[in-house]
Short mmCIF file of C-alpha atoms and ligand atoms in Angstrom, two decimals:
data_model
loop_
_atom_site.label_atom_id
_atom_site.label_comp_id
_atom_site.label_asym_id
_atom_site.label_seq_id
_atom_site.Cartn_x
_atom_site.Cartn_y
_atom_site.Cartn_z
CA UNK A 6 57.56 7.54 -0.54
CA UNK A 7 58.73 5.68 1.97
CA UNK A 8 59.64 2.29 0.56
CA UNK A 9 61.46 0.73 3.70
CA UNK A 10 57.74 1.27 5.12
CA UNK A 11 56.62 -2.76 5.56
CA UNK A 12 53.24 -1.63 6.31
CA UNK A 13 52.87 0.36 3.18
CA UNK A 14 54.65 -2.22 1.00
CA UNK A 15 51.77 -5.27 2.88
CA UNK A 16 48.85 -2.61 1.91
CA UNK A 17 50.42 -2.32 -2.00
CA UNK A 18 50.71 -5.98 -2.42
CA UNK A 19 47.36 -6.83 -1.00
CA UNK A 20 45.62 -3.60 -3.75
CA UNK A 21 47.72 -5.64 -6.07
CA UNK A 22 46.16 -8.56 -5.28
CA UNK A 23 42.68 -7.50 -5.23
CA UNK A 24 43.03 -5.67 -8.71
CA UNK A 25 45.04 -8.92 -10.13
CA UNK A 26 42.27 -10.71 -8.81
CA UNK A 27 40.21 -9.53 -11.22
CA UNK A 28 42.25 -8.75 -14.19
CA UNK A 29 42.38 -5.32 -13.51
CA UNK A 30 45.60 -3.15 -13.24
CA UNK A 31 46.73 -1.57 -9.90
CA UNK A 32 49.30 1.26 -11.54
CA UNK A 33 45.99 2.89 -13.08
CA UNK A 34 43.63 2.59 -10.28
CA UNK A 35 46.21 4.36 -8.05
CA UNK A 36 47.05 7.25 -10.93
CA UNK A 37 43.11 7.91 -10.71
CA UNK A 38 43.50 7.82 -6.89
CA UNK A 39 45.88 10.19 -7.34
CA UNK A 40 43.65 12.58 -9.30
CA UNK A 41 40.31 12.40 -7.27
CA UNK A 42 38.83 15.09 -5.56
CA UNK A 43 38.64 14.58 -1.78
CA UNK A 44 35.33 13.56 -0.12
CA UNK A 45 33.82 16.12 1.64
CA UNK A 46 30.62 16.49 4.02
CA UNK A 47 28.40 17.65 1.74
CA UNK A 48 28.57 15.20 -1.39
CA UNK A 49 28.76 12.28 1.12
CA UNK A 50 25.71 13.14 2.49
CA UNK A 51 23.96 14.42 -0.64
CA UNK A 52 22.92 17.63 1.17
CA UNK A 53 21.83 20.01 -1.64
CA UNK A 54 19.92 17.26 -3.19
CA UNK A 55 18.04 16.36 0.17
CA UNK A 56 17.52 19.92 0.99
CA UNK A 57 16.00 20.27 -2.21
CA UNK A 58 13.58 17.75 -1.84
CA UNK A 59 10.59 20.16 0.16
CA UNK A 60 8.41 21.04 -2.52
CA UNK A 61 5.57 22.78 -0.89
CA UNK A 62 2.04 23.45 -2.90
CA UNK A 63 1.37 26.34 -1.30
CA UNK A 64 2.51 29.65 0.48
CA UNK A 65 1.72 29.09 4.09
CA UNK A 66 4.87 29.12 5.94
CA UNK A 67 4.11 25.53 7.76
CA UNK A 68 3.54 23.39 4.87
CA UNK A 69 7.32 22.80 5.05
CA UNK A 70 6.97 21.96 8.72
CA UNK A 71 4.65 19.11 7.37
CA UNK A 72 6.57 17.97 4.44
CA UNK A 73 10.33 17.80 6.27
CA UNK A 74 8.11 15.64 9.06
CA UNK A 75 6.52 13.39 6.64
CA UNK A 76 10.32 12.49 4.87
CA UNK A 77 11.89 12.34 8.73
CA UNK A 78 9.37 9.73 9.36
CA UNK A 79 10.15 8.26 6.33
CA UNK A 80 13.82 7.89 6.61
CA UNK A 81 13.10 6.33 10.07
CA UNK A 82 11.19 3.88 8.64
CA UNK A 83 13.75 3.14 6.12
CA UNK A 84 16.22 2.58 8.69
CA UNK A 85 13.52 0.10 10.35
CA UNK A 86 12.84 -1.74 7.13
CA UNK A 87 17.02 -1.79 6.76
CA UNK A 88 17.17 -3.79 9.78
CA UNK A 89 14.14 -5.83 9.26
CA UNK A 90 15.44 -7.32 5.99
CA UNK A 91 19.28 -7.60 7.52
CA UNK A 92 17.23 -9.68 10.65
CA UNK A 93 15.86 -11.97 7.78
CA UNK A 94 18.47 -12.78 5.61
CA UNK A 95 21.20 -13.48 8.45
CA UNK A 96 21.48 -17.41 8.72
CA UNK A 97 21.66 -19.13 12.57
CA UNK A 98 20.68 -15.21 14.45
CA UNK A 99 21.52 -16.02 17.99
CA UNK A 100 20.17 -13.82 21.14
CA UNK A 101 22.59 -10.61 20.93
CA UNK A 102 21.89 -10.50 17.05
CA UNK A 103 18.41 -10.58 17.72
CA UNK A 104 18.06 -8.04 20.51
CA UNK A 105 20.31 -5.48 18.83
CA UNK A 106 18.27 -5.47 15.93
CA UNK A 107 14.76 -5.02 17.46
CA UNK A 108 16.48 -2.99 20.37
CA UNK A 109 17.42 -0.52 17.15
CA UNK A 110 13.89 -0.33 15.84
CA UNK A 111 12.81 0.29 19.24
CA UNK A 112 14.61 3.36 19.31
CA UNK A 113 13.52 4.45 16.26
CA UNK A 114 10.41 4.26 16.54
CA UNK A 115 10.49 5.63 20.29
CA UNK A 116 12.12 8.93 18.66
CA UNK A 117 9.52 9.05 16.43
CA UNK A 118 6.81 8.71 18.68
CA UNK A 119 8.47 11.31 20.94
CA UNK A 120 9.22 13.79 17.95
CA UNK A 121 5.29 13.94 17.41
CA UNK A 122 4.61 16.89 18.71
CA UNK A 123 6.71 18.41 16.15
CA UNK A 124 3.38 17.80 14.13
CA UNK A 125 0.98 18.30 16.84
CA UNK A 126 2.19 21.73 18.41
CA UNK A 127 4.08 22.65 15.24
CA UNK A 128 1.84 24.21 12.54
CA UNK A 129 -1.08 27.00 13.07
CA UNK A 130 -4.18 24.86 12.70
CA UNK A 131 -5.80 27.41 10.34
CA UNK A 132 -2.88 27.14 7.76
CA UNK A 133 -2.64 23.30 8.52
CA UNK A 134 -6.55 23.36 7.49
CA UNK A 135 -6.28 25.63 4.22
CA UNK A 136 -2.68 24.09 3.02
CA UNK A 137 -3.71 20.58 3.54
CA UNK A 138 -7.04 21.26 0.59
CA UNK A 139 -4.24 21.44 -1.87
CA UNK A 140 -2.68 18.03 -1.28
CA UNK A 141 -6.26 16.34 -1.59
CA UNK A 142 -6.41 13.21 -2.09
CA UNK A 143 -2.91 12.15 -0.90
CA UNK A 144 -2.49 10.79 2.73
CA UNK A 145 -0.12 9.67 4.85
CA UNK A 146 -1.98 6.41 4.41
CA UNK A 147 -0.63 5.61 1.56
CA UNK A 148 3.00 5.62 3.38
CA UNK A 149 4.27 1.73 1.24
CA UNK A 150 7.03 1.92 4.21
CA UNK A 151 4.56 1.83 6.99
CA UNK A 152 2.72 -1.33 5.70
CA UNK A 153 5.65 -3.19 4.73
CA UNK A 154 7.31 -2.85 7.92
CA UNK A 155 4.12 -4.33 9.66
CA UNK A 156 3.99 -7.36 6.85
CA UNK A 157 7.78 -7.70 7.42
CA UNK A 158 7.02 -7.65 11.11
CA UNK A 159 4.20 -10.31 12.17
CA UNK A 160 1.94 -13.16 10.69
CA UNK A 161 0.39 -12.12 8.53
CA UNK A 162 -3.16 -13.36 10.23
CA UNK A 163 -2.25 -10.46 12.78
CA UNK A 164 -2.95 -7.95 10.11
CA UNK A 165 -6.61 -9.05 8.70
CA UNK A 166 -8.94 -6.93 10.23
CA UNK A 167 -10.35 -7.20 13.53
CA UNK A 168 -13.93 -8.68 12.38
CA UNK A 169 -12.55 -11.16 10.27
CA UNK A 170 -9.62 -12.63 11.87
CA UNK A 171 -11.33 -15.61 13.36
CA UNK A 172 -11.99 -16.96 9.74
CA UNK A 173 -8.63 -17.64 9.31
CA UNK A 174 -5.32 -19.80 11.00
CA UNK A 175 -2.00 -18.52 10.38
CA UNK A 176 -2.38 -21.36 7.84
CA UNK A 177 -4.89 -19.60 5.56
CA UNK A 178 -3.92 -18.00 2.30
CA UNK A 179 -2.19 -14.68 1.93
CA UNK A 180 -4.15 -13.87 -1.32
CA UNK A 181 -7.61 -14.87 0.82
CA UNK A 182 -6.51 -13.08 3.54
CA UNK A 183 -5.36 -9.92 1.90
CA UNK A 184 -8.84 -9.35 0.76
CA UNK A 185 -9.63 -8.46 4.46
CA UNK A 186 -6.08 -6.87 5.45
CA UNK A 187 -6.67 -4.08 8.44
CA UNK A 188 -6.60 -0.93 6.00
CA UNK A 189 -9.08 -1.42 4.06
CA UNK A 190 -11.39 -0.52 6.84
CA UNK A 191 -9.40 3.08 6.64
CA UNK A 192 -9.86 5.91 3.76
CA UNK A 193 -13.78 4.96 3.54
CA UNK A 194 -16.39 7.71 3.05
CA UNK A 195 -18.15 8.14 6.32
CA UNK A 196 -21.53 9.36 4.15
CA UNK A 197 -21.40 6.44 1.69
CA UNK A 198 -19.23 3.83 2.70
CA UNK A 199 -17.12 3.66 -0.29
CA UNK A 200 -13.38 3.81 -0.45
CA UNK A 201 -11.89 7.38 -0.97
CA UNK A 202 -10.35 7.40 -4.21
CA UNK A 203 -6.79 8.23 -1.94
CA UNK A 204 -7.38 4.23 -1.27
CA UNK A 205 -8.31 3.25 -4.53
CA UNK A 206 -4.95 4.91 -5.59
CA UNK A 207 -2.55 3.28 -2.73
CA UNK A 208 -4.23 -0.19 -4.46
CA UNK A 209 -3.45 0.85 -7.42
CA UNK A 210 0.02 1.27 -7.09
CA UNK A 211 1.28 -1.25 -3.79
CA UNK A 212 -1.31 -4.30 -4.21
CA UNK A 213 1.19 -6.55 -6.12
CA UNK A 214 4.04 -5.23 -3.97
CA UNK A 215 2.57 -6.08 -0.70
CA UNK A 216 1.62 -9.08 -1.75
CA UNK A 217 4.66 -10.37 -2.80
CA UNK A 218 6.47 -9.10 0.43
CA UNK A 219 3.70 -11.03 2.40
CA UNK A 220 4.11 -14.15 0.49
CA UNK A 221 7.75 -13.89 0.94
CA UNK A 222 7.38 -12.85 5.04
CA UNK A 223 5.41 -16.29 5.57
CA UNK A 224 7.52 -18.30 7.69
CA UNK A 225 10.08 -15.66 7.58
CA UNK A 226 8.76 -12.75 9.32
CA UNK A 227 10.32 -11.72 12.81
CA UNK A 228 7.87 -13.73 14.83
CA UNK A 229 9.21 -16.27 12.45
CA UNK A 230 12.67 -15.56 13.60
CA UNK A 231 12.25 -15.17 17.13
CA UNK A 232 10.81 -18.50 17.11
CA UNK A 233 13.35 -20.24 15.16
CA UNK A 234 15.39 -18.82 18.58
CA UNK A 235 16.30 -21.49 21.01
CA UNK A 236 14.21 -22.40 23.88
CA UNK A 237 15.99 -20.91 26.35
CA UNK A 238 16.84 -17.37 24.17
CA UNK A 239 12.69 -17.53 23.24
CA UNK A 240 12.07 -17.53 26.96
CA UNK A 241 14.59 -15.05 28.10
CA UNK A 242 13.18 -11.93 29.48
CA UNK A 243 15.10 -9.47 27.88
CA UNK A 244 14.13 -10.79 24.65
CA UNK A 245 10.53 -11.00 25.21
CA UNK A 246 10.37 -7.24 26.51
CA UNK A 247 12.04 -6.28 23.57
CA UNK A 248 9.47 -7.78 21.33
CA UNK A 249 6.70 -6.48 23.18
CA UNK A 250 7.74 -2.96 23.01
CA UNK A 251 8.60 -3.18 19.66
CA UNK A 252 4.62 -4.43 19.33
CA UNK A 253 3.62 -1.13 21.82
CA UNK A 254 5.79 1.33 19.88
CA UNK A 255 4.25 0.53 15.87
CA UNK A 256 1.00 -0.50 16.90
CA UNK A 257 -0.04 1.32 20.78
CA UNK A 258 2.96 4.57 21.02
CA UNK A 259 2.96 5.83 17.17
CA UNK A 260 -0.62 5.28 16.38
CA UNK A 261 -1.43 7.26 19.56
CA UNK A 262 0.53 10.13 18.67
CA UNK A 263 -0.69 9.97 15.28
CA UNK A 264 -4.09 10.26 16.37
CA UNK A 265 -3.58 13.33 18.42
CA UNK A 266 -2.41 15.17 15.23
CA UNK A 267 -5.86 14.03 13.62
CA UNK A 268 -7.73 15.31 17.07
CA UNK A 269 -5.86 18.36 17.12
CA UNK A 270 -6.19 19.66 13.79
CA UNK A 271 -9.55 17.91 12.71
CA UNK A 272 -11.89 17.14 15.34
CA UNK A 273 -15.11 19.81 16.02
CA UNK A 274 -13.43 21.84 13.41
CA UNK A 275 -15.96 22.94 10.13
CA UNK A 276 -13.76 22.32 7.63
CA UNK A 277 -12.77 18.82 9.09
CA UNK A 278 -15.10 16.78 6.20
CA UNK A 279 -13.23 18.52 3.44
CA UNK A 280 -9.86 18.45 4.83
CA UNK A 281 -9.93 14.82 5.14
CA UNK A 282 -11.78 14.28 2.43
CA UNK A 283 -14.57 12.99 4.37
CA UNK A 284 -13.27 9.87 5.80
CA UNK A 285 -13.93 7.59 8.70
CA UNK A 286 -10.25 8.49 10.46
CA UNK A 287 -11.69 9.05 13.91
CA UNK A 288 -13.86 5.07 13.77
CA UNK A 289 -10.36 3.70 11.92
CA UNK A 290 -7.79 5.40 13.40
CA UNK A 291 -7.67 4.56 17.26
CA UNK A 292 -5.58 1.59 18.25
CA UNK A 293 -8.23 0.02 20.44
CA UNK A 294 -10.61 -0.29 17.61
CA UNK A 295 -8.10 -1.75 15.41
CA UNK A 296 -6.97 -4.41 18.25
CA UNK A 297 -3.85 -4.40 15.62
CA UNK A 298 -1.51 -7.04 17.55
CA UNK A 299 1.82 -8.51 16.36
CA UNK A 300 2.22 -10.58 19.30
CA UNK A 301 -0.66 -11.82 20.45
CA UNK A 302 0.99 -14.72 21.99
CA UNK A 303 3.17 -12.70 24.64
CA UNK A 304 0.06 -10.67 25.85
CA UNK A 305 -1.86 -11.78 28.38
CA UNK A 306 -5.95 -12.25 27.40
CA UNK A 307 -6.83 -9.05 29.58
CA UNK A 308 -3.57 -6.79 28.44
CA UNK A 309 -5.31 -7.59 24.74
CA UNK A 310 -8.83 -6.81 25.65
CA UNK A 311 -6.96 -2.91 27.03
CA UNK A 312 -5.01 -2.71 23.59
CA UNK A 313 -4.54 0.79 23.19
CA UNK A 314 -7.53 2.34 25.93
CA UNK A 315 -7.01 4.94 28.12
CA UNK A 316 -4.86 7.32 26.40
CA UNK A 317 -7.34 8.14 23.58
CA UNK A 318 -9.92 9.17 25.33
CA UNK A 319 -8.37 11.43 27.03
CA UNK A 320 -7.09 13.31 24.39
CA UNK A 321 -10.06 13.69 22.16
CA UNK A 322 -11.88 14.97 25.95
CA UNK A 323 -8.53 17.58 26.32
CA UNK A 324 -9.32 19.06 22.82
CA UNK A 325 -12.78 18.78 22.76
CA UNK A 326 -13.18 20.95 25.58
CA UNK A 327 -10.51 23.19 24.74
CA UNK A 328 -12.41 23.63 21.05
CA UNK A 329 -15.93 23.96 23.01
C1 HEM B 424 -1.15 17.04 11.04
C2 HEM B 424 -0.65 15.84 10.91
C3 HEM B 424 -1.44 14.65 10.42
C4 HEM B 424 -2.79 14.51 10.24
C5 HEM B 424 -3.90 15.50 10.53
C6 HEM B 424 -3.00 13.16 9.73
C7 HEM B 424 -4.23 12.63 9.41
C8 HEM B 424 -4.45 11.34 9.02
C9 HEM B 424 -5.73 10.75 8.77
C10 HEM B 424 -7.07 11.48 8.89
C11 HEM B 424 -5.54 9.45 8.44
C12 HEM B 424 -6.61 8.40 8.11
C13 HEM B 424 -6.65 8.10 6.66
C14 HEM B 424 -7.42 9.15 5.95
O1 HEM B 424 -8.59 9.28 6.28
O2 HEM B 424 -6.81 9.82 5.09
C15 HEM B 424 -4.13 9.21 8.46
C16 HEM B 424 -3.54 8.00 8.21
C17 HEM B 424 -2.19 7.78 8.22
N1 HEM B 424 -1.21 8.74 8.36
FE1 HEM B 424 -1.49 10.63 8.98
N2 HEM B 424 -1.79 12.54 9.62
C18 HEM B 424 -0.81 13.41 10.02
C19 HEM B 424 0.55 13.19 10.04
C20 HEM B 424 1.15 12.04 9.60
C21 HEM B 424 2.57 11.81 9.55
C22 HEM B 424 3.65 12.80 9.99
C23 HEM B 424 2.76 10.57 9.06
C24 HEM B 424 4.10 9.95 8.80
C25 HEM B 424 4.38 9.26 7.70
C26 HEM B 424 1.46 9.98 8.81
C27 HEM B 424 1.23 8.70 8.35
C28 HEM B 424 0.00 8.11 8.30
C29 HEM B 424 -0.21 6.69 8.14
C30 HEM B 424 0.87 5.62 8.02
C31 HEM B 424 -1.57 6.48 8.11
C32 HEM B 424 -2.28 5.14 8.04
C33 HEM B 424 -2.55 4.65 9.47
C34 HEM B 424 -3.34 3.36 9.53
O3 HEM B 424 -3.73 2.82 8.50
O4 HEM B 424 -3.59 2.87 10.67
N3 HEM B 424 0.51 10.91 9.15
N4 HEM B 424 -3.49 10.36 8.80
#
């Protein structure tokens, strides 16, 4: 060893002082230095253990094309709710903070709305249809990721249902409101009305979470944040597009492509009752129905009365009369 080397001796003293520090003894943290294996690629990234994580029910072929989908989409969404929560807990977030935060989520969720049609042209429909009776009653609606980003994202007014939003101010009570939160309009039975038991389980299992997350958004959430912004950064256009794409990409973009993956694999189709258990996906489902909004304040009255049109109807026509 080279000990005329000053910037080896500066590194040694400052280990020293960081194990010192802490009562802890340098010598032996370097001896164990000296015996560890070196990192390599595939324990840093946990390969064999995330490659052995798609556990299909079934032997048709694409069921593992619609599990490794389902956990990318996931791990997006991880990364979203990763910078959500860093967003929330930074103190004083000026402009370029701000932007480069929602400017990631942005592209997150603009590669997963363009990596759809890995779902949509991806699987042969018939094994989609036949696979997809073995994972009854589970549902991508019951993705806890998905519904915390949006309660992490907006007032939480913006997510009671359509119908009963006017009954509330963004002053009301989460606990009241929550009674009437968006989803619970989803995972009905079309014949009866009654929530499909893949609902009654997602309750089951998320109600006390969610409602802790939305008690703890209130006044925090990113609305929250971009208004604690000052004037001038609230006004600035960048900003402002930013936000509203971020409100097209999780509630217009993703939805959308969602959708067409319902369309396409469950619309005029026999076994469509039984594959979906029978729900109401194709009332619930469509973004203009939903009217789901995090910013209602940067939209302009008529740009919220054309939430979400156009698109849909199109592609229910396309694969309606391809299916006629
Ligand atoms: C062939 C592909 C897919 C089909 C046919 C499909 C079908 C459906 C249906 C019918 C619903 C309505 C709820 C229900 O009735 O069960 C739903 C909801 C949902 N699915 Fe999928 N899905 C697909 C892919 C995905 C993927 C890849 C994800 C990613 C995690 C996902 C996440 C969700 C979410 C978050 C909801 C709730 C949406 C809301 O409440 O507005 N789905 N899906």
């Amino acid at each position: 060893m080279d000990l005329e080397n000053q910037e080896l001796l500066d590194i040694l003293k400052k280990l020293d002082k960081k194990y010192t520090d802490t009562g802890q003894d340098l010598t032996s943290y370097l001896e164990g230095l000296y015996h560890a294996k070196y990192l390599n690629y595939w324990d840093y990234i946990a390969q064999e253990t995330l490659l052995s994580l798609q556990r299909p029910r079934t032997n048709f072929p694409d069921e593992k094309v619609f599990i490794m989908y389902h956990q990318i989409t996931e791990l997006y969404f991880k990364l979203t709710l990763h910078e959500l929560k860093q967003l929330r807990s930074k103190e004083n977030i000026d402009a370029k903070y701000f932007l480069s935060k929602v400017g990631r989520v942005n592209r997150y969720f603009e590669a997963l709305t363009s990596s759809f049609g890995v779902m949509v042209d991806g699987m042969e429909r018939e094994q989609f249809l036949t696979f997809r009776l073995t994972l009854q009653p589970a549902s991508g609606f019951q993705s806890s990721q998905y519904r915390l980003i949006e309660i992490m994202s907006t007032n939480f007014l913006n997510l009671v249902s359509k119908d009963h939003r006017a009954n509330y101010s963004s002053n009301s009570d989460i606990q009241e409101m929550f009674e009437f939160i968006y989803w619970k309009e989803g995972a009905n039975h079309t014949l009866t009305g009654k929530k499909a038991f893949t609902m009654v389980q997602f309750e089951e299992k998320y109600n006390t979470d969610f409602l802790q997350m939305a008690k703890e958004s209130q006044g925090n959430n990113i609305w929250d944040i971009y208004k604690s912004l000052s004037e001038e950064d609230q006004n600035n256009p960048e900003i402002i597009e930013e936000m509203k794409w971020y409100d097209v990409h999780v509630n217009v973009n993703w939805p959308l492509a969602h959708y067409r993956s319902a369309v396409k694999y469950l619309i005029a189709e026999p076994h469509a009752i039984a594959a979906t258990g029978g729900t109401n996906w194709r009332k619930y489902l469509p973004p203009r129905f939903q009217k789901r909004i995090f910013y209602p304040e940067l939209w302009s009255a008529q740009e919220i009365e054309d939430w979400g049109k156009g698109w849909v109807d199109s592609v229910v026509q396309e694969h309606t009369v391809k299916n006629d």
